XYZ file of C-alpha atoms in Angstrom:
700
model
C -10.557 28.000 24.765
C -12.344 29.427 27.936
C -11.522 27.757 31.285
C -15.009 25.965 32.269
C -14.613 27.159 35.841
C -12.144 28.945 37.408
C -11.570 28.967 41.581
C -13.096 32.852 41.951
C -16.385 31.832 40.956
C -17.032 28.840 42.882
C -18.914 28.818 46.018
C -16.018 27.271 48.228
C -13.446 28.833 46.590
C -11.963 31.336 49.072
C -12.414 28.998 52.170
C -10.369 29.533 54.781
C -10.985 26.125 56.516
C -8.918 23.903 54.365
C -6.246 22.162 56.592
C -3.016 22.388 57.501
C -2.843 18.315 56.517
C -3.430 19.821 52.826
C -0.544 22.224 53.202
C 1.830 19.938 55.241
C 1.687 17.629 51.944
C 2.346 19.691 49.456
C 5.598 21.205 51.064
C 6.469 17.810 51.721
C 6.940 16.781 47.540
C 10.334 17.644 46.620
C 11.648 20.718 45.123
C 12.822 20.103 41.756
C 16.127 21.289 40.818
C 15.053 24.246 38.202
C 17.807 22.830 35.819
C 15.452 20.034 34.786
C 13.525 22.898 33.021
C 16.489 24.440 30.869
C 14.201 22.985 28.202
C 11.977 25.760 28.272
C 11.910 29.468 28.061
C 11.080 31.791 30.714
C 7.779 32.132 29.398
C 6.795 28.893 29.214
C 8.286 27.960 32.570
C 6.387 30.992 34.113
C 3.008 29.440 32.820
C 3.046 26.886 35.380
C 5.543 27.537 38.005
C 4.218 30.794 38.841
C 0.954 31.329 40.985
C 0.446 34.333 38.308
C 1.188 32.263 35.467
C -1.036 29.671 36.356
C -4.260 32.177 37.510
C -4.113 33.514 34.292
C -3.642 29.992 32.582
C -6.915 29.347 34.555
C -8.797 32.574 33.976
C -10.781 32.886 30.252
C -8.214 35.205 29.159
C -5.741 32.744 28.981
C -2.119 33.569 29.782
C 0.109 35.586 27.694
C 2.967 34.400 25.880
C 5.484 35.365 23.124
C 4.630 37.209 20.004
C 5.131 35.249 17.426
C 8.118 36.979 15.858
C 9.832 36.236 19.495
C 8.058 32.755 19.386
C 10.293 31.469 15.744
C 13.425 32.800 18.452
C 12.527 31.083 21.556
C 11.648 27.899 19.258
C 15.366 28.231 17.549
C 16.989 29.106 21.057
C 15.865 25.462 22.067
C 12.525 25.804 24.391
C 10.694 22.674 23.501
C 6.950 24.277 23.997
C 7.892 27.027 21.367
C 9.171 24.615 19.142
C 6.050 22.682 19.205
C 3.732 25.671 18.147
C 5.987 26.895 16.256
C 6.478 23.892 14.366
C 2.240 23.631 13.913
C 2.251 27.096 12.885
C 4.719 27.373 10.383
C 2.662 24.011 8.399
C -0.361 26.938 8.027
C -1.265 30.384 7.781
C -3.356 33.135 10.275
C -6.490 34.749 9.201
C -8.072 37.389 11.315
C -12.062 37.156 11.375
C -13.510 40.204 9.147
C -16.942 41.465 9.151
C -16.303 42.023 5.634
C -15.967 38.220 4.793
C -13.058 39.233 3.286
C -9.732 36.807 4.343
C -6.606 38.214 4.361
C -3.803 36.091 5.475
C -1.693 37.631 8.270
C 2.334 37.446 7.971
C 4.303 35.389 11.482
C 6.421 39.189 10.905
C 3.356 41.276 12.409
C 2.449 41.754 15.905
C 0.224 38.225 16.328
C -0.096 37.580 19.929
C -0.038 33.950 21.275
C -2.026 32.993 24.295
C -2.784 30.319 25.660
C -5.825 28.515 27.735
C -6.702 25.507 29.285
C -9.847 24.044 29.938
C -11.279 22.646 33.340
C -13.663 21.181 35.584
C -14.733 21.004 39.167
C -13.902 17.463 40.329
C -16.596 16.416 42.710
C -15.970 16.416 46.407
C -14.574 13.464 48.408
C -12.623 12.165 45.909
C -9.102 13.582 47.402
C -11.296 12.746 51.122
C -8.322 10.713 52.206
C -5.693 13.476 51.391
C -7.422 15.944 54.035
C -9.293 17.560 50.949
C -12.948 16.726 51.844
C -14.207 19.974 52.051
C -11.806 21.529 49.216
C -12.972 22.512 45.699
C -10.428 20.317 43.220
C -10.587 22.240 39.884
C -9.154 19.380 36.696
C -6.973 21.065 34.446
C -7.306 18.878 31.300
C -6.211 20.756 27.516
C -4.154 23.623 27.077
C -5.263 25.368 23.743
C -3.223 28.132 21.690
C -4.641 30.872 20.224
C -3.126 33.732 17.838
C -4.403 36.948 18.608
C -4.118 39.978 15.986
C -5.292 43.335 17.230
C -7.435 42.181 19.309
C -9.109 39.245 17.735
C -8.609 35.637 17.305
C -7.137 34.830 14.628
C -8.420 31.319 11.889
C -5.530 29.106 11.804
C -5.832 26.392 8.456
C -3.263 23.979 7.794
C -3.230 21.938 4.413
C -5.010 18.457 4.493
C -2.451 15.420 3.497
C -3.297 14.617 -0.500
C -5.134 17.186 -1.108
C -5.156 20.230 -2.874
C -6.885 22.529 0.451
C -6.862 23.409 4.052
C -8.932 22.875 7.069
C -9.743 25.147 9.845
C -7.358 23.794 12.873
C -7.375 24.046 17.057
C -3.967 24.105 18.492
C -4.312 21.745 21.492
C -2.161 20.120 24.019
C -2.923 17.314 26.389
C -1.626 17.830 30.027
C -1.492 15.195 32.329
C 0.382 13.892 35.854
C 2.898 10.909 35.246
C 0.840 8.099 36.402
C 3.453 7.057 38.841
C 2.817 10.287 40.942
C 0.469 8.548 43.573
C -0.768 12.236 44.803
C -0.426 14.938 42.535
C -2.600 17.612 43.570
C -1.237 21.525 43.947
C -2.705 24.658 45.090
C -3.668 27.917 43.423
C -4.235 31.344 44.806
C -6.933 33.146 42.435
C -8.151 37.221 42.933
C -6.784 36.536 46.844
C -8.938 33.266 46.779
C -7.160 29.873 47.015
C -8.246 26.520 45.903
C -6.235 23.319 44.374
C -5.698 22.076 40.811
C -5.283 18.473 39.682
C -4.929 16.458 36.695
C -5.342 13.449 34.935
C -2.537 10.516 35.845
C -1.853 9.081 32.422
C 1.681 7.035 31.530
C 4.425 8.382 29.894
C 4.644 5.304 27.769
C 1.766 3.054 26.417
C 2.213 -0.672 26.844
C -0.286 -2.256 24.162
C 0.532 -6.067 25.635
C -0.168 -5.070 29.164
C -3.311 -7.208 31.066
C -4.874 -4.232 31.134
C -5.038 -3.675 27.179
C -5.406 -7.325 26.449
C -8.766 -7.154 28.623
C -9.942 -4.065 27.020
C -9.337 -5.394 22.985
C -11.142 -8.641 24.415
C -13.966 -6.498 26.006
C -14.492 -4.933 23.007
C -14.496 -7.574 20.741
C -17.341 -9.322 22.515
C -19.235 -6.538 22.709
C -19.120 -5.847 19.612
C -19.976 -9.873 18.605
C -23.140 -10.012 20.967
C -24.495 -6.460 20.642
C -23.927 -4.943 17.401
C -25.895 -7.379 14.935
C -27.847 -4.611 12.772
C -24.177 -3.240 11.743
C -21.605 -5.955 12.660
C -21.970 -9.933 11.439
C -22.091 -11.532 14.919
C -21.450 -15.386 13.918
C -19.379 -17.133 15.721
C -17.791 -19.350 13.155
C -17.453 -18.865 9.608
C -16.053 -20.824 6.711
C -12.391 -20.673 7.018
C -9.975 -19.877 4.118
C -7.873 -22.690 2.622
C -4.858 -22.575 4.664
C -4.822 -21.117 8.541
C -2.405 -20.602 11.375
C -3.105 -22.948 14.121
C -1.428 -20.588 17.350
C -2.553 -22.949 19.712
C -0.684 -26.691 18.160
C 0.805 -29.280 19.944
C 3.198 -29.605 16.983
C 5.951 -28.294 18.485
C 7.364 -26.240 21.320
C 6.475 -23.168 19.153
C 2.603 -24.262 19.283
C 2.510 -23.293 16.115
C 1.697 -25.187 12.887
C -0.162 -24.474 8.938
C -3.901 -26.326 9.426
C -5.123 -27.102 5.780
C -8.561 -26.614 6.360
C -11.597 -29.105 4.953
C -13.866 -27.578 2.322
C -16.891 -26.927 5.174
C -14.603 -26.610 7.857
C -15.647 -23.884 10.064
C -13.959 -21.943 12.666
C -12.705 -18.554 14.281
C -10.141 -16.757 12.771
C -7.922 -13.617 13.012
C -6.566 -11.930 9.883
C -3.284 -10.143 9.880
C -3.158 -6.874 7.663
C 1.235 -5.308 7.275
C 3.560 -4.679 5.411
C 6.209 -6.991 3.603
C 9.025 -4.009 3.382
C 12.136 -4.885 2.408
C 13.859 -6.843 2.296
C 10.598 -9.546 1.752
C 10.227 -11.920 3.979
C 12.115 -15.211 3.381
C 9.637 -17.093 5.557
C 7.006 -18.096 3.545
C 5.312 -21.075 2.520
C 6.393 -22.473 -0.688
C 5.096 -26.121 -2.337
C 8.298 -28.018 -1.171
C 6.949 -26.978 2.753
C 3.478 -27.048 1.968
C 4.144 -31.125 0.842
C 6.582 -31.369 4.052
C 4.814 -29.416 6.768
C 7.792 -30.360 9.436
C 10.217 -28.167 7.283
C 8.541 -24.993 8.359
C 10.788 -24.243 11.053
C 8.069 -21.696 13.080
C 11.400 -20.510 15.547
C 12.464 -17.797 12.815
C 8.927 -16.530 12.439
C 9.047 -12.586 11.061
C 8.736 -10.215 14.082
C 5.515 -8.698 12.823
C 3.889 -12.338 12.580
C 5.555 -13.443 15.848
C 3.612 -10.564 17.724
C 0.224 -11.343 15.494
C 0.328 -14.801 17.282
C 0.692 -13.137 20.491
C -2.291 -10.860 20.104
C -4.323 -13.606 18.818
C -3.536 -15.644 21.553
C -4.442 -12.884 23.774
C -7.381 -11.989 22.305
C -8.394 -16.090 22.896
C -8.728 -16.954 19.171
C -7.082 -20.030 17.904
C -6.587 -19.650 14.212
C -4.697 -16.364 12.581
C -4.474 -15.845 8.136
C -1.524 -14.219 6.988
C -0.849 -13.965 2.914
C 3.052 -15.146 3.283
C 2.288 -18.575 5.005
C -1.548 -19.205 3.877
C -1.037 -18.649 0.288
C 1.789 -20.420 -1.487
C 4.231 -18.141 -2.871
C 5.911 -19.991 -5.609
C 2.549 -21.458 -6.860
C 0.742 -18.526 -9.433
C -2.071 -20.670 -9.622
C -2.433 -20.756 -5.850
C -1.924 -16.944 -5.970
C -4.585 -16.276 -8.349
C -7.039 -18.597 -6.576
C -6.581 -16.821 -2.979
C -6.304 -13.280 -4.338
C -9.773 -14.126 -5.643
C -11.360 -14.528 -2.195
C -8.682 -12.254 -0.192
C -12.121 -9.923 0.210
C -14.267 -12.386 1.722
C -10.988 -13.462 4.057
C -11.073 -10.304 5.673
C -14.430 -9.365 5.632
C -15.296 -12.970 7.502
C -12.516 -12.985 10.000
C -13.520 -11.868 13.390
C -11.255 -9.363 13.951
C -8.889 -8.004 11.452
C -4.768 -7.227 13.192
C -3.310 -4.104 11.766
C 0.173 -3.879 12.572
C 0.028 -0.140 11.355
C 3.296 1.427 12.581
C 5.856 -1.083 10.936
C 6.828 -0.430 7.853
C 8.365 -3.782 7.425
C 7.602 -7.340 8.578
C 11.130 -7.269 10.657
C 9.861 -4.584 12.668
C 7.242 -6.156 14.968
C 4.150 -3.641 15.862
C 4.105 -4.504 20.233
C 6.590 -2.293 21.665
C 5.725 0.471 24.071
C 4.968 3.338 22.713
C 6.463 6.773 24.282
C 3.778 9.497 24.575
C 6.012 12.880 23.497
C 5.485 15.245 26.319
C 7.335 18.195 27.523
C 7.574 18.594 31.331
C 6.471 21.336 32.939
C 7.619 23.032 36.853
C 4.202 23.442 39.030
C 4.238 25.423 42.271
C 3.573 25.105 45.528
C 0.603 26.501 46.867
C 1.415 30.224 48.252
C 5.077 30.164 47.428
C 7.107 30.172 44.254
C 9.036 26.984 44.236
C 8.208 24.403 41.733
C 7.204 21.410 43.482
C 7.140 18.472 40.970
C 6.506 17.840 36.804
C 3.357 18.185 35.087
C 2.992 17.086 31.319
C 2.395 18.668 28.211
C 1.610 16.116 25.282
C 3.395 17.947 22.467
C 2.263 16.603 19.841
C -0.764 17.873 18.049
C -3.598 15.436 18.027
C -4.004 14.040 14.310
C -5.653 11.452 12.299
C -3.295 8.041 12.270
C -0.807 8.421 9.408
C 1.302 5.448 9.649
C 3.251 3.072 7.048
C 0.487 0.261 6.859
C -1.967 3.532 5.178
C 0.031 4.319 2.158
C -0.146 0.213 1.368
C -2.378 -0.280 -2.071
C -3.767 -3.624 -0.295
C -4.767 -1.660 3.011
C -7.658 -0.054 1.453
C -9.888 -3.228 1.142
C -8.336 -4.931 4.187
C -9.725 -2.071 6.197
C -12.816 -1.148 4.607
C -14.297 -5.062 3.775
C -12.842 -6.372 7.616
C -15.725 -5.970 10.118
C -13.472 -5.329 13.262
C -10.517 -3.943 13.104
C -7.495 -3.735 15.475
C -5.391 -1.236 14.689
C -1.954 -1.022 16.490
C -0.793 2.648 15.809
C 2.537 4.362 16.746
C 0.969 5.822 19.371
C -1.896 3.974 20.114
C -4.117 0.920 20.047
C -7.319 1.597 18.433
C -10.123 -0.420 18.149
C -12.314 0.075 15.046
C -15.792 -1.240 13.880
C -19.177 -0.674 11.654
C -20.833 0.278 15.225
C -17.532 2.237 16.627
C -15.701 3.667 13.961
C -12.711 4.758 15.804
C -11.622 5.134 19.590
C -8.781 3.619 21.726
C -9.373 0.798 23.312
C -8.510 2.524 26.879
C -10.925 5.137 26.522
C -8.722 7.807 28.957
C -6.409 8.067 25.925
C -6.550 10.700 24.169
C -3.610 10.450 21.229
C -5.364 10.450 18.057
C -8.200 12.588 16.647
C -10.813 11.033 16.831
C -13.897 13.845 15.674
C -13.149 14.152 12.052
C -11.246 10.901 11.509
C -11.163 8.988 8.473
C -13.071 6.170 8.977
C -15.734 7.820 10.791
C -16.546 9.325 7.525
C -15.477 7.128 4.777
C -17.598 3.998 4.924
C -18.777 1.139 2.978
C -22.522 0.726 2.681
C -23.684 -1.567 5.638
C -25.492 -3.340 3.160
C -22.723 -5.283 2.928
C -21.863 -6.347 6.323
C -25.631 -6.837 7.388
C -28.764 -8.583 4.628
C -30.285 -4.988 4.135
C -33.806 -4.080 1.622
C -32.291 -0.796 1.664
C -31.303 0.731 -1.961
C -27.757 1.553 -2.003
C -25.703 2.914 -4.712
C -22.185 3.216 -6.146
C -22.334 7.164 -6.005
C -22.718 7.022 -2.529
C -19.131 5.806 -1.896
C -17.226 5.463 -5.160
C -15.966 9.430 -5.404
C -14.043 8.943 -2.205
C -12.785 5.144 -2.654
C -11.054 6.128 -5.741
C -9.476 9.391 -4.277
C -8.244 7.611 -1.222
C -6.970 4.458 -3.760
C -5.581 6.054 -5.717
C -2.748 7.810 -3.485
C -1.565 4.661 -2.327
C 1.410 2.479 -3.152
C 1.536 -0.834 -5.262
C 4.933 -2.826 -5.980
C 3.287 -4.468 -9.302
C 1.185 -3.121 -12.053
C -1.261 -5.827 -12.452
C -2.390 -5.215 -8.730
C -4.215 -2.044 -9.566
C -6.875 -3.965 -10.123
C -6.862 -6.798 -8.083
C -6.033 -4.819 -4.758
C -9.246 -3.159 -5.081
C -11.548 -6.127 -6.698
C -12.866 -7.775 -2.697
C -14.274 -3.999 -2.750
C -15.764 -3.770 -6.055
C -16.905 -7.171 -5.835
C -19.120 -6.879 -2.961
C -20.270 -3.202 -4.593
C -21.695 -5.012 -7.111
C -23.413 -7.245 -5.077
C -25.339 -5.024 -2.929
C -26.178 -2.076 -5.424
C -26.913 -4.485 -8.746
C -24.645 -2.318 -10.864
C -22.318 -3.406 -13.276
C -18.296 -2.978 -12.627
C -16.072 -2.181 -15.660
C -12.297 -1.134 -15.254
C -12.681 1.350 -12.862
C -16.230 2.723 -14.007
C -19.535 1.659 -13.154
C -22.527 0.918 -16.073
C -25.648 2.644 -13.957
C -23.312 5.638 -12.913
C -21.462 5.841 -16.097
C -21.008 9.938 -16.422
C -20.160 10.646 -12.922
C -17.608 7.619 -12.931
C -16.038 8.624 -16.248
C -15.216 12.448 -14.679
C -12.263 11.669 -12.383
C -9.453 13.714 -13.045
C -5.516 13.968 -11.898
C -5.541 15.939 -8.471
C -1.795 17.089 -9.283
C -0.146 16.701 -13.227
C 2.465 19.690 -12.805
C 5.819 17.727 -12.081
C 9.043 19.557 -12.249
C 10.323 16.839 -14.777
C 7.396 16.627 -17.151
C 8.285 13.044 -19.722
C 7.601 13.916 -23.147
C 3.820 13.349 -24.186
C 3.221 9.702 -24.336
C -0.325 7.549 -25.873
C -2.228 7.171 -22.297
C -2.011 4.059 -21.569
C -5.174 1.559 -22.085
C -8.177 2.254 -22.247
C -7.716 5.776 -21.845
C -10.937 6.258 -19.809
C -10.276 4.160 -16.954
C -8.010 5.865 -14.044
C -6.709 2.231 -12.707
C -3.996 2.013 -16.072
C -1.977 5.364 -14.818
C -2.827 5.028 -10.727
C -1.683 8.689 -9.841
C -4.358 10.714 -7.411
C -7.422 11.412 -8.554
C -10.601 12.611 -7.426
C -13.926 12.849 -9.015
C -15.839 16.426 -10.680
C -19.722 16.410 -9.594
C -21.104 15.530 -12.368
C -25.047 15.397 -12.656
C -27.065 14.248 -15.392
C -28.664 16.709 -17.692
C -32.679 16.990 -17.290
C -32.495 16.497 -21.387
C -32.334 12.698 -21.779
C -30.766 13.351 -25.456
C -27.699 15.210 -23.522
C -27.275 12.669 -20.957
C -24.060 10.018 -22.159
C -25.161 6.445 -22.632
C -23.426 3.312 -22.391
C -24.532 0.836 -25.133
C -21.834 -1.930 -24.679
C -18.408 -3.068 -22.927
C -15.645 -5.104 -23.533
C -13.367 -6.124 -21.038
C -10.351 -8.658 -21.470
C -8.995 -10.275 -18.526
C -5.609 -11.792 -17.976
C -7.716 -14.666 -15.582
C -11.365 -15.375 -17.261
C -11.887 -17.098 -13.636
C -11.252 -13.350 -11.744
C -13.639 -10.514 -12.916
C -12.126 -8.552 -10.376
C -8.818 -8.944 -11.720
C -5.936 -7.750 -13.844
C -7.147 -6.236 -17.002
C -5.437 -6.589 -20.084
C -7.840 -4.024 -22.301
C -11.018 -2.785 -22.540
C -13.285 -1.243 -24.637
C -16.726 1.106 -24.303
C -19.257 2.041 -26.700
C -21.385 4.765 -25.556
C -23.700 7.605 -27.348
C -22.578 11.139 -26.275
C -22.731 14.615 -27.330
C -19.293 15.572 -28.704
C -18.728 18.583 -30.845
C -14.879 18.862 -32.751
C -12.846 21.921 -31.363
C -12.694 23.285 -34.890
C -16.260 23.597 -35.080
C -16.522 25.855 -31.748
C -16.010 30.190 -32.852
C -12.089 31.040 -31.940
C -13.309 33.513 -29.500
C -14.800 31.086 -27.035
C -11.142 29.950 -26.531
C -9.530 33.424 -26.042
C -11.455 33.649 -22.660
C -9.223 30.578 -20.516
C -11.396 31.934 -17.602
C -14.327 30.124 -18.599
C -12.869 26.609 -19.132
C -10.994 24.616 -16.775
C -9.184 21.841 -18.731
C -6.691 19.165 -16.283
C -5.162 16.698 -18.806
C -4.424 13.242 -17.560
C -0.987 13.514 -18.683
C 2.431 15.100 -16.760
C 2.674 18.729 -17.968
C 5.875 21.187 -17.111
C 3.539 23.936 -15.981
C -0.276 25.202 -16.612
C -0.010 26.725 -19.412
C 0.237 23.416 -21.345
C -3.224 22.617 -20.500
C -4.483 25.681 -21.887
C -7.652 24.743 -24.013
C -6.441 26.876 -26.959
C -4.081 24.239 -27.285
C -6.059 21.909 -28.069
C -7.939 22.682 -31.357
C -7.569 20.699 -34.217
C -9.388 18.389 -36.736
C -8.335 15.277 -34.218
C -9.833 17.432 -30.648
C -13.425 16.499 -29.543
C -14.955 17.958 -26.481
C -17.611 15.247 -25.063
C -20.760 16.284 -22.566
C -20.867 14.458 -19.291
C -23.515 16.514 -17.658
C -23.810 19.559 -15.421
C -21.354 20.865 -13.099
C -21.944 23.731 -10.755
C -23.140 26.876 -13.164
C -21.621 25.094 -15.727
C -20.715 22.036 -17.241
C -18.038 19.151 -17.230
C -17.018 17.527 -20.691
C -14.172 14.829 -21.839
C -11.098 16.211 -24.131
C -10.916 13.657 -26.945
C -8.536 12.591 -29.717
C -9.865 10.882 -32.629
C -7.980 8.124 -34.025
C -10.846 7.263 -36.688
C -13.164 5.428 -37.876
C -15.090 6.587 -34.616
C -12.663 5.748 -32.278
C -11.228 8.333 -29.379
C -8.815 8.098 -26.597
C -9.468 10.303 -23.461
C -6.985 13.057 -23.232
C -8.394 14.965 -20.596
C -11.598 16.569 -18.565
C -12.736 20.127 -18.719
C -14.876 22.337 -16.320
C -16.975 24.600 -18.956
C -18.351 27.961 -17.531
C -20.157 30.857 -18.910
C -19.700 31.268 -22.656
C -17.938 27.709 -23.477
C -21.144 25.902 -21.721
C -23.650 27.202 -24.015
C -21.449 25.670 -26.928
C -23.671 22.869 -26.488
C -26.721 24.292 -28.250
C -24.579 24.777 -30.807
C -26.385 23.167 -34.617
C -22.567 21.429 -34.783
C -23.164 19.362 -31.613
C -23.191 16.063 -32.600
C -25.002 12.956 -31.017
C -22.655 10.179 -31.819
C -22.152 6.515 -31.311
C -18.637 5.995 -30.708
C -15.620 3.832 -29.632
C -13.683 4.861 -26.274
C -10.552 2.790 -26.374
């Protein structure tokens, strides 16, 4: 990225009136021992430690670095900055722009030049007047951007999207800053014979999430949301409390903690904790015994993560805290079932959810300082080649969070249904609410990507939090909910339905649709159009009949996505849901564990033996994706599934073709699902064949 300004273009850039007081202050800065920069190669060190290097870095042309092959060698020899660049580069692909629109990947062995440039802006005059710089322009240096040049053209850089089968464009950028403990940090630079001064934002090398500044900023965000976000976020200060909460300001013991049993109509303000239990599971839990005699609870033995949540709750000025391990009786299945039914409401009505995102276990805690992984660079004195101090470059490329908590199955509903979240990531503390979905609590921090974060794009319908007259459809959000949820981890098979229960209950309430064990009544064709995003595995198990219901993705629980199916204009070709039945493990928990389910549908189907054989020889016109593990792609050739027991069921239009389910007949008009197919070309036309039947079938 080119500099937004340079000293040679500024009207004051060549001023000779800069006082000797400035130069004398620069000269007083201690000269660094060159040995401290041994972690850098000569090309990296020269970028900031020489007047020429700094001049080029600031210029629109940028600083000429290594070619990629030398970059790899330098990284292997121990250069920290080269290693940081190459580790990211090696994850992706380079494509030079092509006027014909053809993308041909460039290999790292080719002559690809690495070039670094820095974004900058001019600081207002007077900010550094106490340092004798009242008349001098100060160029504030911000982010170093690394580009890759092939035959004079800047390459596109693409990296894989975690958990997805595609790549996205990436800009490789690094923050540059001075240590906040430096009281005065400024240095001179000479551009085209003109003298000017550069400076840097000052930031800490360690992020404290417990200092007064962070606590006060968190409280301000919470108060601002409650007061000013009434159109997007619930603002009721006191709500019906859950059955039990932890009183964090109790006078019952020296720890100031007690388990508070709430009256049925008791109202108050509480925080909820979202965290990983981890292994071994916490021993500090509420049982029937401790519930009968609360004095048995030894609060001094509180696990670190829950202890940290108490600290945060107190800091926010909130009296009550809800934690599942203590507010649900863990050896009482009836109580667990009742509490799981209302889990969605518990997070939805909490004043704030404390997300212990960085902790993989309840035994770890989450309030420790966060080091900012950075590389120190030497910076030169004005008018000399001597290094006078250090600037820091944040070595990690800025990405969206990828924390232990984000991999846990229950987290999705806790995150999406919580109107406000304090997200304690491994890098920084983040605030989320419906109006401000992702921003650092301290605005100057920039340790996570905020431009394309998952939470900005994927949010539940606003009507879930604020009453609305606007019509809401499940199709607006179900595909990404299914994709996100299916990639998470759950310890218990019965939690596959239950951990999604709070979300589907709210969606059913605001849409008026009916949820049926993973699919939706009014959106049935698209709900059935899910597919397994990865089913080729090294050691595929022998084929076994699919778990029931075969039409639902939840009994399998592997990463799934949704085909973009649209209903046919001809109503006679649409899937119609006629009836359904669901057997619940607990009839009082309509969104809980499902033991069995059936659909009765009317749809267009065709037996594979009735399809002309020459169609199956053209595999380019079909993409079959099976629902079970396979050893290689050849297993799911459509020609392998031609027989009297195999049928295709038309779902609807899909791109230039159609989407269809591959079914296996069990006799007596009963069928199970084996996979899904995208039919193109001649195969798509088969729905006009006379052998296509509209049938009522039992879908098991």
